[in-house]
Tab-separated table of C-alpha atoms in Angstrom:
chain	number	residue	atom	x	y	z
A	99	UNK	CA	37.521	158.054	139.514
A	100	UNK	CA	39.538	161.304	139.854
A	101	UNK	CA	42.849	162.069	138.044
A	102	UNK	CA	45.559	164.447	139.632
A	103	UNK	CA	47.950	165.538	137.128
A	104	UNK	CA	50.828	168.034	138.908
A	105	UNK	CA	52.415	170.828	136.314
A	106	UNK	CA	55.264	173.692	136.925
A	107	UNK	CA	58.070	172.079	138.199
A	108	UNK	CA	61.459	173.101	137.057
A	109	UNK	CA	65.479	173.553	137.437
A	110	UNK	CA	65.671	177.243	139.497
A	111	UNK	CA	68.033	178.381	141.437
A	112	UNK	CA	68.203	179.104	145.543
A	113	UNK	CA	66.241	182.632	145.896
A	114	UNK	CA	63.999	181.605	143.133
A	115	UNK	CA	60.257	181.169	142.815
A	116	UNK	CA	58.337	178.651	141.461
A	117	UNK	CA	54.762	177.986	141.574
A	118	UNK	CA	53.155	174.584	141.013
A	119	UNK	CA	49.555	173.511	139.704
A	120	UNK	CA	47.737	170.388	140.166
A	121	UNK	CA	44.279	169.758	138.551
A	122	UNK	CA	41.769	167.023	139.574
A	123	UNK	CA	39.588	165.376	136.314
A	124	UNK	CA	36.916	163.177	136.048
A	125	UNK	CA	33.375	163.149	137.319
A	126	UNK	CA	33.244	163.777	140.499
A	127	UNK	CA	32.163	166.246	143.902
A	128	UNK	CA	34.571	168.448	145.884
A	129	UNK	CA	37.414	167.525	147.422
A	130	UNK	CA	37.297	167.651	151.151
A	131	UNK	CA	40.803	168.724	150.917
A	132	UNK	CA	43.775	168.567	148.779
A	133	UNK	CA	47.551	169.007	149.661
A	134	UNK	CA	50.936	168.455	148.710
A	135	UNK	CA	53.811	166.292	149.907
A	136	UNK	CA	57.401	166.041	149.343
A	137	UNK	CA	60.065	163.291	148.423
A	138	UNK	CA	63.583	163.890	148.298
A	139	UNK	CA	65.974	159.687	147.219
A	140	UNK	CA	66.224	158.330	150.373
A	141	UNK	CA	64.469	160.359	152.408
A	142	UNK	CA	60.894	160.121	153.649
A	143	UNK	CA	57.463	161.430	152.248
A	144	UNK	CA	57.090	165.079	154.152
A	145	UNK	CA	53.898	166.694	154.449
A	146	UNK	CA	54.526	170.396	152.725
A	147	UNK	CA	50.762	171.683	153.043
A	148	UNK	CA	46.782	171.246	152.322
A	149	UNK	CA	44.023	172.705	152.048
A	150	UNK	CA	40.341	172.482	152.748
A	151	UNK	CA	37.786	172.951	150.081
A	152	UNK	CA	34.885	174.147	152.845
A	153	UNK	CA	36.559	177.339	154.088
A	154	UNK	CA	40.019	177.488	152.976
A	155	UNK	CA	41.603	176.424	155.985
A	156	UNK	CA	45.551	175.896	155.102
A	157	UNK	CA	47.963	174.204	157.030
A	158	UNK	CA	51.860	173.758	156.594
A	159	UNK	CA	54.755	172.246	157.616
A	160	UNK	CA	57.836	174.255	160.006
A	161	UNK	CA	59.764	173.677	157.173
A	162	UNK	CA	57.946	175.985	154.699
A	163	UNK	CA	55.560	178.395	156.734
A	164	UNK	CA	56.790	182.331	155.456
A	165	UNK	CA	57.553	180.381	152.425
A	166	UNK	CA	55.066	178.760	150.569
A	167	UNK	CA	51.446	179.827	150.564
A	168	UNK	CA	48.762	176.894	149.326
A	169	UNK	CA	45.207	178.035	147.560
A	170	UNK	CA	42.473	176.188	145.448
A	171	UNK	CA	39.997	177.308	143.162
A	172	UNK	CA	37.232	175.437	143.816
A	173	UNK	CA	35.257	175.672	140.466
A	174	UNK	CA	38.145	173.896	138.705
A	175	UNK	CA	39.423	171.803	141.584
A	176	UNK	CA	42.720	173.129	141.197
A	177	UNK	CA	45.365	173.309	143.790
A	178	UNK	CA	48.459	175.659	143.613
A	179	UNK	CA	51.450	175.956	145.920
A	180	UNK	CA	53.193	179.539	145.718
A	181	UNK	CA	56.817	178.222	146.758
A	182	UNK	CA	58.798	181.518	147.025
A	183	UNK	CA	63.015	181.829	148.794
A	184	UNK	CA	62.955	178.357	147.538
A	185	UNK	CA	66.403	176.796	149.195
A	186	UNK	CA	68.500	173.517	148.681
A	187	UNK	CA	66.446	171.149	150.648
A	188	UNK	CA	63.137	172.280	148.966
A	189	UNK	CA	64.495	169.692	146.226
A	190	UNK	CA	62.180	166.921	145.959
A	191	UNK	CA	59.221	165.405	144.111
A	192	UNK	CA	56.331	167.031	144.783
A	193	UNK	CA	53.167	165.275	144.637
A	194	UNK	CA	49.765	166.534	144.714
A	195	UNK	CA	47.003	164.471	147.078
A	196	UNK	CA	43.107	164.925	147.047
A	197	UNK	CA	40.924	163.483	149.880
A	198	UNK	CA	37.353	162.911	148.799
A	199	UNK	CA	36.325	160.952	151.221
A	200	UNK	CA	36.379	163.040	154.662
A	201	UNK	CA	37.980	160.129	156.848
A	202	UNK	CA	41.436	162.453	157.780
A	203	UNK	CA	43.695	160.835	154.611
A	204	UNK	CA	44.609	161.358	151.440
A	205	UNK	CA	42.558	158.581	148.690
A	206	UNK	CA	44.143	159.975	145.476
A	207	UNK	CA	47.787	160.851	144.399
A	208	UNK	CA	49.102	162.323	141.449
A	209	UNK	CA	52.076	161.205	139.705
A	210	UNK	CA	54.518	164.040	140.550
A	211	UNK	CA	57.053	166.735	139.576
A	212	UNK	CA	60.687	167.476	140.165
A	213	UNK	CA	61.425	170.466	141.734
A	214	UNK	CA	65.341	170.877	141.560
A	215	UNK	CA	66.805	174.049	143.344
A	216	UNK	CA	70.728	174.808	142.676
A	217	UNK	CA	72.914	176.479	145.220
């Protein structure tokens, strides 16, 4: 099976940059896509952004268009998120999903990584 492991989250403050990795292991084919959501306590899981592997079609929430910028290299089935102006309410636990299977959702879920922003 495939392992997502998320990396470069941190304490930054509002203005700042930050730019986070996650890397899929294992044995296994290409992705149809892979994405990244958001979870702030007591507050919903938000779709940020994703990616398709065929094309590099990206996609992204209101919230974070201008903002963020998603890309993948596809010979190390990596996915990064670029999150630049990062504000307040960017403060969440980002976690990194891969679909392998093509059927429109997300089969595999890293364990996540605080992003903290300070005002």
């Amino acid at each position: 099976q495939v392992q997502l492991a998320e990396s470069g989250g941190g304490l930054v403050q509002a203005g700042d940059s930050l730019r986070l990795s996650c890397a899929a292991s294992g044995r296994t084919s290409s992705p149809n896509r892979m994405g990244w959501l958001r979870q702030a306590p007591g507050k919903e899981r938000e779709f940020v952004a994703d990616i398709t592997w065929n094309g590099g079609s990206t996609f992204y929430a209101d919230s974070v268009k201008g903002r963020f910028t998603i890309s993948r290299d596809n010979a190390k089935n990596t996915v990064y998120l670029q999150m630049n102006n990062l504000k307040p309410e960017d403060t969440a636990v980002y976690y990194c999903a891969a679909d392998f299977r093509g059927y429109g959702s997300y089969n595999y879920w890293g364990q996540g990584t605080q992003v903290t922003v300070s005002s």
